[in-house]
Tab-separated table of C-alpha atoms in Angstrom:
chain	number	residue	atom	x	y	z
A	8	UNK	CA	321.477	202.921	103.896
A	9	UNK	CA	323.044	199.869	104.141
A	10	UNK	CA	321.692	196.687	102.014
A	11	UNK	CA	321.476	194.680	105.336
A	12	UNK	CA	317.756	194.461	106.033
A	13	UNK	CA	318.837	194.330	110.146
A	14	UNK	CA	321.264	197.846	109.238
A	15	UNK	CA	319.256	201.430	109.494
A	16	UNK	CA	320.613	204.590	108.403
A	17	UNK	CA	321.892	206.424	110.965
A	18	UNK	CA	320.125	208.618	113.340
A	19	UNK	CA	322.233	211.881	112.094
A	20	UNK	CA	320.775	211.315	108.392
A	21	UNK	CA	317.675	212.738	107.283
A	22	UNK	CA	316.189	209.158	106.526
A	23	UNK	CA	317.189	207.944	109.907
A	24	UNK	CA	315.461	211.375	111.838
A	25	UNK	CA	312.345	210.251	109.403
A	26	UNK	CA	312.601	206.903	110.654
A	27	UNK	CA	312.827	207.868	114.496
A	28	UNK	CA	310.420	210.477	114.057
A	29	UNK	CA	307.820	208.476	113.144
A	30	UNK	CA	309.079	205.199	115.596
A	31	UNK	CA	308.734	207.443	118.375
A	32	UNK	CA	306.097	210.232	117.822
A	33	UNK	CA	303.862	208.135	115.973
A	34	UNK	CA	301.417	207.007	112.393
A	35	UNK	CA	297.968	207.710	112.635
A	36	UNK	CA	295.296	207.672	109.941
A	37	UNK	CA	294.771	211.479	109.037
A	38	UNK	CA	291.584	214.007	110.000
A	39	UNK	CA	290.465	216.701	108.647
A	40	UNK	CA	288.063	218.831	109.831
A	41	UNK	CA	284.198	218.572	109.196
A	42	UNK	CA	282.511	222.051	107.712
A	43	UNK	CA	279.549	223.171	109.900
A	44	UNK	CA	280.739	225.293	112.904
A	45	UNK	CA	280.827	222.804	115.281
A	46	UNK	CA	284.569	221.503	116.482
A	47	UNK	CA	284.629	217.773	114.547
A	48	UNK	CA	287.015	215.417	112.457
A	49	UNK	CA	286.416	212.557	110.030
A	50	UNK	CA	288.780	210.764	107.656
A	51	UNK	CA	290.521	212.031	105.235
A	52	UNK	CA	290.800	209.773	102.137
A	53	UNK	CA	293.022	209.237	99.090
A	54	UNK	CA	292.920	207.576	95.729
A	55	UNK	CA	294.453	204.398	97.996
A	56	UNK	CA	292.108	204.760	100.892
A	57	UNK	CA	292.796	206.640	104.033
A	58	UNK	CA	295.884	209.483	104.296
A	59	UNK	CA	298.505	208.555	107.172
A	60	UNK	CA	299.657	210.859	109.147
A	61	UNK	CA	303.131	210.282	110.861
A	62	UNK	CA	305.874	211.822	112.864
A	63	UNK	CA	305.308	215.478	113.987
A	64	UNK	CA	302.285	215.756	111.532
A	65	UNK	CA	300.900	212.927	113.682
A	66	UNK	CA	301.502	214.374	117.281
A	67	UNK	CA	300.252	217.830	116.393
A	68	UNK	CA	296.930	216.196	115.269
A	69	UNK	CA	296.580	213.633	118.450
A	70	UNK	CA	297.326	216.877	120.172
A	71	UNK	CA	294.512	218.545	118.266
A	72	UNK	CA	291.805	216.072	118.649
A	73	UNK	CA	292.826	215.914	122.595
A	74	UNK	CA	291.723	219.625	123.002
A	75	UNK	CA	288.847	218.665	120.574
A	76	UNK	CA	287.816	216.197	123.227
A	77	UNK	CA	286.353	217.254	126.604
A	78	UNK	CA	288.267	215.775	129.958
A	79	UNK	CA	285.982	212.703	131.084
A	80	UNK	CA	284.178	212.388	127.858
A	81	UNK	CA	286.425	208.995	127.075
A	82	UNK	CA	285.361	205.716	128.710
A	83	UNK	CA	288.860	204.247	128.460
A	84	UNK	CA	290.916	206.785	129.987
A	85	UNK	CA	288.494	209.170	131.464
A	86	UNK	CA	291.772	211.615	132.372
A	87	UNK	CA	292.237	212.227	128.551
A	88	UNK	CA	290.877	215.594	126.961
A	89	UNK	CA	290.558	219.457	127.604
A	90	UNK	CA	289.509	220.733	130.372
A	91	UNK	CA	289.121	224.576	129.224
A	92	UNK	CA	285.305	224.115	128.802
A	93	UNK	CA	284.738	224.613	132.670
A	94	UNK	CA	286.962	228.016	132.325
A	95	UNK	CA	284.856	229.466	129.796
A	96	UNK	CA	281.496	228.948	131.890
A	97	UNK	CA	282.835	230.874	134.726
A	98	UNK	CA	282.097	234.708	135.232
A	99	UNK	CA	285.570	236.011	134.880
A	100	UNK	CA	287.539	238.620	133.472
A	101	UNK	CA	288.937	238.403	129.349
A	102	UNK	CA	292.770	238.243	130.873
A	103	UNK	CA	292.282	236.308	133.610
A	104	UNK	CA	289.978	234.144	131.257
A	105	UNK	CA	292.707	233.593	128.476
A	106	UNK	CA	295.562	233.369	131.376
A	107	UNK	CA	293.167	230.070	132.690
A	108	UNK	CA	292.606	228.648	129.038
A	109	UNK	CA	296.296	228.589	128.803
A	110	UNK	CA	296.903	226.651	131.452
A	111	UNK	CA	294.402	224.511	130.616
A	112	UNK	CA	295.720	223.856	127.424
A	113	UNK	CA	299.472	223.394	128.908
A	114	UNK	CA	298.208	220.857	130.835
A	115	UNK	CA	296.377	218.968	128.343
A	116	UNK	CA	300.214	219.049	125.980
A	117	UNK	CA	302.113	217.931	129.104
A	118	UNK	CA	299.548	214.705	129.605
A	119	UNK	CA	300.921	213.404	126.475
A	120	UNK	CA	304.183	211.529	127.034
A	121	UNK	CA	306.031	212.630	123.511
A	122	UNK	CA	305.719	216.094	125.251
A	123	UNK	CA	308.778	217.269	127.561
A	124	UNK	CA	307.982	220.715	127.690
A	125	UNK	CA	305.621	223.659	125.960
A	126	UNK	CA	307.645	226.471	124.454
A	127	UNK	CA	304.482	228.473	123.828
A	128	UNK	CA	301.124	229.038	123.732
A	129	UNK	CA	298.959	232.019	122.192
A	130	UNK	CA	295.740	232.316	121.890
A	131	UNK	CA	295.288	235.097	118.549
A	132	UNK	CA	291.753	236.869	118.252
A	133	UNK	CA	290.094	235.564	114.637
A	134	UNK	CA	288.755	238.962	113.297
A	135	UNK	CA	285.672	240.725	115.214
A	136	UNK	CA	284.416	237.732	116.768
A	137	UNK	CA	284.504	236.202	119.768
A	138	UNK	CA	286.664	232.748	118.220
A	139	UNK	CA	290.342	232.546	119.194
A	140	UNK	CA	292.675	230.415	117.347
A	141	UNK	CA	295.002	228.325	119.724
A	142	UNK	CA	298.577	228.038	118.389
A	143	UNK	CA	301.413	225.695	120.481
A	144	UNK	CA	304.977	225.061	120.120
A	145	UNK	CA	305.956	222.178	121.993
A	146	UNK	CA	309.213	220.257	123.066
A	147	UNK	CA	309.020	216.879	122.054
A	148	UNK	CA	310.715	213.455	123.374
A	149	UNK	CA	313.686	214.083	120.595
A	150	UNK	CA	314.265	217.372	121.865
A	151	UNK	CA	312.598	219.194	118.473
A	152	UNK	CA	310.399	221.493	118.217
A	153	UNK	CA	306.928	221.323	117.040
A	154	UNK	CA	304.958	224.228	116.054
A	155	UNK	CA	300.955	223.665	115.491
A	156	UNK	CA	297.832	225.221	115.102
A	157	UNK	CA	295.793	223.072	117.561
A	158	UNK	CA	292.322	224.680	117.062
A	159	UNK	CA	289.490	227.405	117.234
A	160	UNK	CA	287.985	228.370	121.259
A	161	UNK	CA	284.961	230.490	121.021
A	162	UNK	CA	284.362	232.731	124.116
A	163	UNK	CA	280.986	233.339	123.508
């Protein structure tokens, strides 16, 4: 890196992929979630103050708290959020069930514009019960890939 406050490493160098990484998928203050059973997030907090989040740590957790958030439940942008909730109160089969909650959750990825494409989506069965966990590999902006655990669904 070059002494020249107005000269950046370039993009090719790990510094400079940091440095792009975070410009274009984002710094956030970090979540973590709240014990209890019920789906919720505070701050998480360090001898400084709050933890940052940035880069693909950052997207995967906006991503997170999007399917933590149901579709119209925002006053701002009443588009943003999940909309899997209305698949789980219909009377349908478990395949065509999980085939719907997928697509929910595809489309929910795809509304955020770092997202080009979803490699993958699985929904794995948490022991006996009725919880899935929701895991996503997405396609972002820079053409990487970001794997992520986005969450627990519970089918009951």
């Amino acid at each position: 890196m070059s002494a020249d406050p107005g000269v950046t490493a370039p993009p090719d160098s790990a510094h400079g992929q940091a440095v792009l990484g975070r410009a274009v998928l984002g710094r956030g203050l970090a979540l973590v979630p709240v014990p209890g059973g019920q789906p919720a997030v505070d701050l998480a907090w360090g001898a400084g103050g709050p933890r940052l989040v940035e880069g693909p740590d950052n997207l995967a957790q906006d991503l997170a708290v999007a399917l933590l958030t149901p579709v119209g439940s925002d006053l701002f942008d009443t588009g943003f959020g999940f909309d899997g909730l209305r698949v789980l109160a219909l009377a349908l089969g478990p395949l065509l069930r999980d085939e719907l909650l997928r697509v929910a959750v595809v489309r929910t990825l795809l509304a955020d514009a770092r997202v080009v494409d979803v490699v993958d989506v699985t929904l794995e069965p948490l022991d006996a019960s009725r919880r899935q966990v929701v895991r996503a590999t997405v396609r972002t902006v820079l053409g990487t890939d970001v794997p992520m655990t986005l969450g627990e669904v519970d089918l009951g």
